[in-house]
Short mmCIF file of C-alpha atoms in Angstrom, two decimals:
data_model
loop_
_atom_site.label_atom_id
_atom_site.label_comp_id
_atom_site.label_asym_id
_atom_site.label_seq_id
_atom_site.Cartn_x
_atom_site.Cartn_y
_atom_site.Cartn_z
CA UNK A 1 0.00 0.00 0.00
CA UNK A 2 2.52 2.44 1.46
CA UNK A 3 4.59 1.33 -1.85
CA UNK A 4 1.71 2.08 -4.21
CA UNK A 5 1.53 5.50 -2.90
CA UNK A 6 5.44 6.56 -2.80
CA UNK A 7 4.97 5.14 -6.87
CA UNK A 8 2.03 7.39 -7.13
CA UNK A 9 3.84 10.68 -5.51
CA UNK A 10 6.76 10.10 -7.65
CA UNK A 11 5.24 9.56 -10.57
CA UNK A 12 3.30 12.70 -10.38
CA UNK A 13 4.96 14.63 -13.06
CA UNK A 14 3.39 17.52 -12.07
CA UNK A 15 3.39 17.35 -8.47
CA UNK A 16 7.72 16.92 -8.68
CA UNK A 17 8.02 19.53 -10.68
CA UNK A 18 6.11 21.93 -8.06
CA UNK A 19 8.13 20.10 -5.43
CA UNK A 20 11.19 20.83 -6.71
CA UNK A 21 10.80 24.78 -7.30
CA UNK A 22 9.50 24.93 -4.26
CA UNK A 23 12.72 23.36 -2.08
CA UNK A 24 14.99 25.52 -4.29
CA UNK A 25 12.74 28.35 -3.58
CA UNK A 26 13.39 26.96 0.47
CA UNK A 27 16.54 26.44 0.25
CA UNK A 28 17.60 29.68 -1.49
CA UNK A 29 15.13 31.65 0.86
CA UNK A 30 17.07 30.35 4.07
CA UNK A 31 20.36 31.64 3.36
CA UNK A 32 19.03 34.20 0.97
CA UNK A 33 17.36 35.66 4.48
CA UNK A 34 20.71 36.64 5.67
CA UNK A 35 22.19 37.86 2.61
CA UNK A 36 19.27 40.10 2.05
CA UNK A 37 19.58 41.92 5.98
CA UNK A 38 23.55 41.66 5.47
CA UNK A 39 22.69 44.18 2.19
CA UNK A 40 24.62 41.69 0.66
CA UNK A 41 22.31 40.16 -1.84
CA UNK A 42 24.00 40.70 -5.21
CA UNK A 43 27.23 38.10 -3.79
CA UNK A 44 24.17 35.87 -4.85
CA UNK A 45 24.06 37.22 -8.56
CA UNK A 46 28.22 37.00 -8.53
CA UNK A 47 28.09 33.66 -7.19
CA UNK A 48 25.56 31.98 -9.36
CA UNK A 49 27.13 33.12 -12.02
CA UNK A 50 30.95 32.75 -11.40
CA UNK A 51 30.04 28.94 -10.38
CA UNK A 52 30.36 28.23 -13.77
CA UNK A 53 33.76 28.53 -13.70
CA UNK A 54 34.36 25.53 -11.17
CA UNK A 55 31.85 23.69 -12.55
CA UNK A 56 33.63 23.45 -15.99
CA UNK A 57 37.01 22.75 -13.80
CA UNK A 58 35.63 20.14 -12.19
CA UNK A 59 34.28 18.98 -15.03
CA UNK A 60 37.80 19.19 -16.53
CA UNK A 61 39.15 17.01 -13.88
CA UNK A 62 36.59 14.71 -13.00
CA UNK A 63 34.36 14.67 -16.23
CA UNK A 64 31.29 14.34 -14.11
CA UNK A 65 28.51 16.93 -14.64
CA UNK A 66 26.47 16.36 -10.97
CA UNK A 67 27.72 15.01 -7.81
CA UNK A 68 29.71 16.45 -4.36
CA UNK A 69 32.41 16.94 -6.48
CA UNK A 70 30.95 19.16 -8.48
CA UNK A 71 29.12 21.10 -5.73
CA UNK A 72 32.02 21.27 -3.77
CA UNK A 73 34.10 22.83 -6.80
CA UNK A 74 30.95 25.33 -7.63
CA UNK A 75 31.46 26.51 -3.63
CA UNK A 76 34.52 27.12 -3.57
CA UNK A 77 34.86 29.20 -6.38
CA UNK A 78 31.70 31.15 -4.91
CA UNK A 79 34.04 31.82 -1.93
CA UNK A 80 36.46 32.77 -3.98
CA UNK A 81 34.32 35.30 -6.05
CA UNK A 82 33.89 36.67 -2.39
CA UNK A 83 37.52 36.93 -1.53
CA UNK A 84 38.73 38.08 -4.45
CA UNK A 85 35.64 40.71 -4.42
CA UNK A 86 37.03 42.06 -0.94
CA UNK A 87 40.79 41.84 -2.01
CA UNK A 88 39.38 44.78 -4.66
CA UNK A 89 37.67 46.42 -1.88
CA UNK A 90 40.46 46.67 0.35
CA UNK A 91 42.83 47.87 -2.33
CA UNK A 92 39.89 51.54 -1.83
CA UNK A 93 40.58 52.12 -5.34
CA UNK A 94 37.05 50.75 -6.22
CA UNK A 95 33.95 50.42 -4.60
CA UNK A 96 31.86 47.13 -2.89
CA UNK A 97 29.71 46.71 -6.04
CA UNK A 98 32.14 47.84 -8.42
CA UNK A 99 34.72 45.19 -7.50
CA UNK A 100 31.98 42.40 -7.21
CA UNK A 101 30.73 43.50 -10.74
CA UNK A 102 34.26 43.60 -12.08
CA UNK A 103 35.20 39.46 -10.52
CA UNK A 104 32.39 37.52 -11.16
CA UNK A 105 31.78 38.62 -15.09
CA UNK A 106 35.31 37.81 -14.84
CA UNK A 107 34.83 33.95 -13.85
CA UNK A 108 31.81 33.38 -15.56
CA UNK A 109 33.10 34.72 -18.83
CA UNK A 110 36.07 31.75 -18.65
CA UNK A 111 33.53 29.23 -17.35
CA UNK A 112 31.74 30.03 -20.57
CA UNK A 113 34.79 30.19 -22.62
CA UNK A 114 36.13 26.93 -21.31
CA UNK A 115 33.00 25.16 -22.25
CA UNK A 116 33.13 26.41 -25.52
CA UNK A 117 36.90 25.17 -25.89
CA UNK A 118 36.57 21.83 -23.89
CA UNK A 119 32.82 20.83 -23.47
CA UNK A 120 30.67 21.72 -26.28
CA UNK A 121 29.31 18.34 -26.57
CA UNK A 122 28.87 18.08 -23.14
CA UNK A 123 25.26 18.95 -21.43
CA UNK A 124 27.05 21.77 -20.36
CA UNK A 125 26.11 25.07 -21.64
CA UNK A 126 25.13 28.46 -21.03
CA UNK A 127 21.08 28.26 -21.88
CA UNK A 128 21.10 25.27 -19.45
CA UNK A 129 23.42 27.27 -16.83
CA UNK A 130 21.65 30.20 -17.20
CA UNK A 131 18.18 28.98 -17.25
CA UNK A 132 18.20 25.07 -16.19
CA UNK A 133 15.01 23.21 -17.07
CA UNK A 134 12.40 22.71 -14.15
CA UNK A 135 10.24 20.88 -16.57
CA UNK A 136 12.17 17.65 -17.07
CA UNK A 137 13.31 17.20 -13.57
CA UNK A 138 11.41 14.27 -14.01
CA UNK A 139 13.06 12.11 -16.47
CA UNK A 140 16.81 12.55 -14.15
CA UNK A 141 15.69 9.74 -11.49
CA UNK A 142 17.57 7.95 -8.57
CA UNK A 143 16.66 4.39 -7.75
CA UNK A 144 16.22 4.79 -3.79
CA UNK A 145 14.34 1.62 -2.26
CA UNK A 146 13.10 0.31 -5.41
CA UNK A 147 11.17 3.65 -5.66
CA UNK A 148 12.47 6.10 -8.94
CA UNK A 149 12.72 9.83 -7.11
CA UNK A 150 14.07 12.28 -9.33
CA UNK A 151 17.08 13.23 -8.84
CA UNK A 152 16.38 16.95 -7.94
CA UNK A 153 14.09 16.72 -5.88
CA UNK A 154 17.24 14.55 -3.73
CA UNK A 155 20.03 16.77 -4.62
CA UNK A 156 17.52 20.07 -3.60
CA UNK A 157 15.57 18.34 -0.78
CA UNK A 158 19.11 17.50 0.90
CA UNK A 159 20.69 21.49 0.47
CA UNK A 160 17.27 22.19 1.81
CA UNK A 161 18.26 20.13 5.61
CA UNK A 162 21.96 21.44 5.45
CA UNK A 163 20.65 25.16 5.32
CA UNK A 164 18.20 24.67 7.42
CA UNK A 165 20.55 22.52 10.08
CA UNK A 166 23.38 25.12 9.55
CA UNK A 167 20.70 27.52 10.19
CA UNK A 168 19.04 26.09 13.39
CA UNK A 169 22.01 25.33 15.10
CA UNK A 170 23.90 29.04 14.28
CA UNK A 171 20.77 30.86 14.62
CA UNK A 172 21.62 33.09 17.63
CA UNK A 173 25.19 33.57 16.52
CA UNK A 174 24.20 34.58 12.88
CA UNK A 175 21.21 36.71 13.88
CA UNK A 176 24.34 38.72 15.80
CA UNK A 177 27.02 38.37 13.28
CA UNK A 178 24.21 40.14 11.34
CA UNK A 179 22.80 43.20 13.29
CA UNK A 180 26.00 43.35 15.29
CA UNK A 181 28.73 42.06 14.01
CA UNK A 182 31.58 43.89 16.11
CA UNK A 183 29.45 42.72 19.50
CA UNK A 184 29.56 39.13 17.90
CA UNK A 185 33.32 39.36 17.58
CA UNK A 186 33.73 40.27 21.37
CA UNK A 187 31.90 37.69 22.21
CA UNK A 188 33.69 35.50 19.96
CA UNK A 189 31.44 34.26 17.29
CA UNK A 190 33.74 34.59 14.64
CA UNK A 191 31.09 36.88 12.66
CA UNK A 192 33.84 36.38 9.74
CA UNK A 193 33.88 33.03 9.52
CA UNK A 194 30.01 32.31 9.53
CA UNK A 195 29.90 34.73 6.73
CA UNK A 196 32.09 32.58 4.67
CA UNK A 197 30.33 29.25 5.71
CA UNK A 198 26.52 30.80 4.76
CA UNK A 199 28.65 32.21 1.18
CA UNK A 200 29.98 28.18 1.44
CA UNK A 201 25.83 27.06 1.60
CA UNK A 202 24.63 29.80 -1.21
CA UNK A 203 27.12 28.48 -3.83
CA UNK A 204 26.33 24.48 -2.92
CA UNK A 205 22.32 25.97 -3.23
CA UNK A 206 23.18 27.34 -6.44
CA UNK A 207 24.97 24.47 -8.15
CA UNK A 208 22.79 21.95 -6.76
CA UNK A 209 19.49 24.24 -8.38
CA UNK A 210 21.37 24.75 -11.55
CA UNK A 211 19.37 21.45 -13.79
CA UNK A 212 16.44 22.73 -12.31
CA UNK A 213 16.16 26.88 -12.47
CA UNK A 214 19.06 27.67 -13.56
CA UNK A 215 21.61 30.72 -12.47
CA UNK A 216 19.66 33.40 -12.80
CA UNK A 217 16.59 32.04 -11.63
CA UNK A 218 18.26 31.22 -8.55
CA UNK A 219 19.46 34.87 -8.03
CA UNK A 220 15.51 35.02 -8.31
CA UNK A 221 14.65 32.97 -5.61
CA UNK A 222 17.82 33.80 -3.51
CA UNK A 223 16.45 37.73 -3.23
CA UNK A 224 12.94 37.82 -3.96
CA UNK A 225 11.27 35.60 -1.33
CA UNK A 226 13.60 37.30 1.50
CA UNK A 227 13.04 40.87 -0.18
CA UNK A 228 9.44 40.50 0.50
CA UNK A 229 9.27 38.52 3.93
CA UNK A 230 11.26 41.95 4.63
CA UNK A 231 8.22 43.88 3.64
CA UNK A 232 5.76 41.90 5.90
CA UNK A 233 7.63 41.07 9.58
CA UNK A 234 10.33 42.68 11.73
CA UNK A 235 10.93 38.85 13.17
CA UNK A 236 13.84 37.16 12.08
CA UNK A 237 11.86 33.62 12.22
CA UNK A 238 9.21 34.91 10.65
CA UNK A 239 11.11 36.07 7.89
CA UNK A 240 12.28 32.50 7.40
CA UNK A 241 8.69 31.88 7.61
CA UNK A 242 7.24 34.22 5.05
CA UNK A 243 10.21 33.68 2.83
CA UNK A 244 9.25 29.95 2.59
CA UNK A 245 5.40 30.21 2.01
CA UNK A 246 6.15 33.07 -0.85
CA UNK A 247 8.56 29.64 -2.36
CA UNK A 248 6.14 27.52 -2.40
CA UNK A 249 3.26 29.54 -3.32
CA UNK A 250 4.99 31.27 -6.51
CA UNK A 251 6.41 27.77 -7.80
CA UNK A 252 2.61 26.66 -7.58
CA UNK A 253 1.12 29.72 -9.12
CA UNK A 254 4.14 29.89 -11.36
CA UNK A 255 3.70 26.23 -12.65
CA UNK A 256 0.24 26.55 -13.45
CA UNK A 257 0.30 29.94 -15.09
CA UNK A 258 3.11 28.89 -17.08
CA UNK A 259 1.51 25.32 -18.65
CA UNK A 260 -1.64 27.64 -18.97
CA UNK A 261 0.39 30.81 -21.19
CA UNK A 262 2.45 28.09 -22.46
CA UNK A 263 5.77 29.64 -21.35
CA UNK A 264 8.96 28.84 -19.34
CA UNK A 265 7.90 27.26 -15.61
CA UNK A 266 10.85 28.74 -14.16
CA UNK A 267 10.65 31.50 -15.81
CA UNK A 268 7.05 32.31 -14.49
CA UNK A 269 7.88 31.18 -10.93
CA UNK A 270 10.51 33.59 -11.06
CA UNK A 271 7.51 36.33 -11.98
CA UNK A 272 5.51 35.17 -9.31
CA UNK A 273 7.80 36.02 -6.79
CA UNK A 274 8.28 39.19 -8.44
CA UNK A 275 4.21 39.65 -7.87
CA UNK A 276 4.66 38.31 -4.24
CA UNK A 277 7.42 41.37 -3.72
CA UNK A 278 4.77 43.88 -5.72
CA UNK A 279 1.87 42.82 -2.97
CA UNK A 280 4.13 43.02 -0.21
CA UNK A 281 5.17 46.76 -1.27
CA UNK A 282 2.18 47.41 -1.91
CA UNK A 283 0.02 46.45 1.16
CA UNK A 284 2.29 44.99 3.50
CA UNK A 285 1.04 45.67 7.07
CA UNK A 286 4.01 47.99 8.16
CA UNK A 287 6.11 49.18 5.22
CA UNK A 288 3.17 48.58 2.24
CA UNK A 289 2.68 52.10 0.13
CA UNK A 290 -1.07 51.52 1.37
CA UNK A 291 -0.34 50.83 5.19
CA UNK A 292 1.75 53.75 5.01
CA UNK A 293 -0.69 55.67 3.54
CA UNK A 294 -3.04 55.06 5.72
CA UNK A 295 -1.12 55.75 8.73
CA UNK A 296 -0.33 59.03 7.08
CA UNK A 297 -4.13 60.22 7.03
CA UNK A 298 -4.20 59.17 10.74
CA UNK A 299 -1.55 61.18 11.19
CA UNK A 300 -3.10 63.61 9.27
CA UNK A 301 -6.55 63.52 10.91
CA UNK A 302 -5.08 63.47 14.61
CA UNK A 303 -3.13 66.86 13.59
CA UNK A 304 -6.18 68.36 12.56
CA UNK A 305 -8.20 67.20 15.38
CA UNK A 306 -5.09 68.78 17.88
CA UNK A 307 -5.00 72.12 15.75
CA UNK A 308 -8.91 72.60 16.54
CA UNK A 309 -8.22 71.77 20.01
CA UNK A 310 -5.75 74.10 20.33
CA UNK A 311 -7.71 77.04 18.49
CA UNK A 312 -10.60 77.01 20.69
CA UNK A 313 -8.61 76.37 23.71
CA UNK A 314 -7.13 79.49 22.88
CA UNK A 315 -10.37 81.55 22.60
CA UNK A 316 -12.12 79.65 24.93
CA UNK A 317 -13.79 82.26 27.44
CA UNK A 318 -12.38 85.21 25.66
CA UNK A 319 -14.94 88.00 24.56
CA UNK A 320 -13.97 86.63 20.84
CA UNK A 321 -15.24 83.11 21.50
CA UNK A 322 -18.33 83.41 19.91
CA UNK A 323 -16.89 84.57 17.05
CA UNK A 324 -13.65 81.97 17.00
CA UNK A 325 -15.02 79.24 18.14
CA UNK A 326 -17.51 78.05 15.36
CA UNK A 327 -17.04 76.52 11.96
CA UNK A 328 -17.23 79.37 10.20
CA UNK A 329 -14.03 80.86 11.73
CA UNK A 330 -12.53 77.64 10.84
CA UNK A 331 -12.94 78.21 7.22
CA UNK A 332 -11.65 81.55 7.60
CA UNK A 333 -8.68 81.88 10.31
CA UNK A 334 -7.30 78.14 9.73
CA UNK A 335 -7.63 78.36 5.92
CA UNK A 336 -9.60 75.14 5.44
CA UNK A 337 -12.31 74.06 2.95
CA UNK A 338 -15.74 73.31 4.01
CA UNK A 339 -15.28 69.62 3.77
CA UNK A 340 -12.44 69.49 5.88
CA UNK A 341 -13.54 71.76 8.29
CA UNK A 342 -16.89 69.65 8.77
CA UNK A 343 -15.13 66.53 8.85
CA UNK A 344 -12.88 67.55 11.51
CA UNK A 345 -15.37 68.98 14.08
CA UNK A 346 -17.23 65.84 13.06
CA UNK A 347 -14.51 63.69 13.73
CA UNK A 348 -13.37 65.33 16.77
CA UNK A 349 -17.33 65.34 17.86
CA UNK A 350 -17.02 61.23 17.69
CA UNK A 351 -13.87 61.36 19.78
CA UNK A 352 -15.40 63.27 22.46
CA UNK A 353 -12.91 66.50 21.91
CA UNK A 354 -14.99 69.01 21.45
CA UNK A 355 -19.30 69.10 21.71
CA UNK A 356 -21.40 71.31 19.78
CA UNK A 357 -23.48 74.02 21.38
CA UNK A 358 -25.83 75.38 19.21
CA UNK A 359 -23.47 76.61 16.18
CA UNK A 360 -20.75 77.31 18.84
CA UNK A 361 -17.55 74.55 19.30
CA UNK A 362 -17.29 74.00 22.70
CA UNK A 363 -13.99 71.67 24.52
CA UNK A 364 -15.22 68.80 26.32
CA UNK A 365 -12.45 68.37 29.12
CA UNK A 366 -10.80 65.82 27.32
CA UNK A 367 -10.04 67.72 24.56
CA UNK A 368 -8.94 70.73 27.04
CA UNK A 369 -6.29 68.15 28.45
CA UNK A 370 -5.35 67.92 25.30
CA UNK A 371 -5.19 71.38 24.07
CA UNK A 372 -2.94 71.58 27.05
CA UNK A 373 -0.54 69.03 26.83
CA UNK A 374 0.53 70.63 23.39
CA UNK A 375 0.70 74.39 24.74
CA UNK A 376 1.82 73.36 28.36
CA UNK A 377 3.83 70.23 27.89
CA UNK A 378 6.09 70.57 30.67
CA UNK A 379 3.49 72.67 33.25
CA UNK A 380 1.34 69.87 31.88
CA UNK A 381 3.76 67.16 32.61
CA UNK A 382 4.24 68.62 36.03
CA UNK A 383 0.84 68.15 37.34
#
């Protein structure tokens, strides 16, 4: 039974082809998290790209296309994208993303040049490095228990664990390497070092995604998912959180959109978190243009409401007050339209500021208090 089902799962073309855009979309996300609050997010452009490089070396050496080896070559080159990258840097003749833009064109240009010398009829080549194929993920299988699991969805599910076990056992040391690095240094955390091991993780991610989505799809999913957890919690965990449900959801949506338009899957997942970022901008509960917005005409209305506090506080029991302290004057003296000036004696009405008698405006003693904790803050405060 339990055998007829594992056949079933696997042999869901569909279903692995979700599966596996979503664990690179995992994956990527949980190391991509601390790239993106490091402001460090384009070492994931350099890296997937300079990769190539040790790839084709390995491949030189070894003449295998997949495997540790060729993971563990990919990484190491990443790191050294990154150390050659700071070697610029610390040279001050040329800027953070001026040196990272000048290395890894660098190593990815004689990746590609040494496939085109030595492996051109290899399946080795830039369309596939650059944009992998999520779509026959399928047909690459493993024979694990008698069961046929694609291969991707072992080589992904397994960088999945290691980030997330690197991860979960680090987690308090690399939230501080991240937000304090010198205070992480006293207390020595070697900040340094777990940089170099999470740059270590990104460039095994990357090589082990590269059949499926390719370099620059993983870029996508390195950045994008993070990006937008960003845009939605202040929580470190929940970032992890967020940054895995916008994975899985935009290699769903993405899939389906993209057999329905008839277009590149990981090309649309790579869209989808694009729209995941968009809604997050725009109507993400803190930093969303509409939540921000929002709080703005709060802010807005709770001026007004202090200004007309303030105003007939005062006039209040002057020989003018009949004249100040109605609408009218409101129009005039404070130099606001009709509309406004009925919406904020109505609004100020409903929070129990002011009352109206007859066509006068009259402070109710909350809205005295508050007239005077503007003009009188520290008499006020002193009570």
């Amino acid at each position: 039974m339990i055998t007829s089902l594992l056949d079933t799962f696997f042999n869901d073309i569909d279903l692995m082809i979700m599966l596996v855009g979503a664990l690179v979309g995992i994956a990527s996300s949980l190391v991509g998290t601390f790239l993106v609050l490091r402001g460090s997010s384009m070492l994931s452009d350099a890296i997937g790209h300079s990769i190539v490089f040790g790839i084709i070396l390995v491949w030189l050496i070894t003449h295998q296309t997949s495997g540790p080896w060729q993971i563990l070559g990919a990484a190491l080159t990443g790191l050294l994208t990154v150390f050659l990258s700071e070697l610029l840097i610390n040279t001050r003749k040329v800027k953070a993303d001026a040196a990272i833009g000048l290395v890894f064109p660098v190593l990815f240009s004689l990746g590609i040049l040494l496939i085109n010398l030595y492996a051109s009829d290899v399946h080795i080549d830039a369309h596939t490095v650059l944009l992998g194929e999520i779509g026959f993920v399928w047909l690459d299988t493993l024979s694990i228990a008698g069961h046929d699991v694609p291969r991707a969805i072992v080589t992904m599910g397994s960088m999945t664990l290691i980030n997330a076990a690197f991860i979960g056992l680090f987690y308090k040391e690399l939230k501080l390497a991240t937000f304090d690095a010198p205070l992480a240094k006293a207390l020595g955390f070697a900040p340094g070092i777990l940089f170099y091991v999470l740059l270590l993780l990104t460039s095994g991610t990357a090589v082990a995604a590269f059949d499926a989505v390719g370099a620059v799809l993983f870029v996508a999913f390195v950045i994008v998912p993070p990006s937008a957890a960003y845009l939605l919690t202040d929580r470190l965990w929940l970032m992890f959180l967020y940054g895995a449900l916008i994975s899985v959801a935009s290699s769903i949506s993405g899939y389906y959109l993209a057999v329905w338009w008839d277009v590149s899957i990981g090309g649309m997942m790579a869209v989808m978190t694009g729209v995941f970022l968009a809604l997050a901008f725009l109507f993400g509960p803190r930093y969303g243009m509409a939540a921000q917005w929002f709080r703005r005409r709060q802010q807005r209305a709770l001026n007004d409401s202090r200004t007309l506090a303030v105003h007939l506080y005062n006039h209040e029991g002057g020989p003018e007050q009949d004249v100040e302290n109605v609408t009218q004057a409101l129009r005039e003296h404070l130099l606001w339209s009709s509309s406004r000036a009925n919406r904020v004696v109505e609004r100020s009405c409903q929070r129990q500021l002011i009352t109206l008698q007859g066509e006068r405006l009259a402070l109710t003693e909350t809205g005295r208090y508050l007239a005077r904790e503007i003009l009188e803050p520290g008499q006020h405060n002193n009570r």
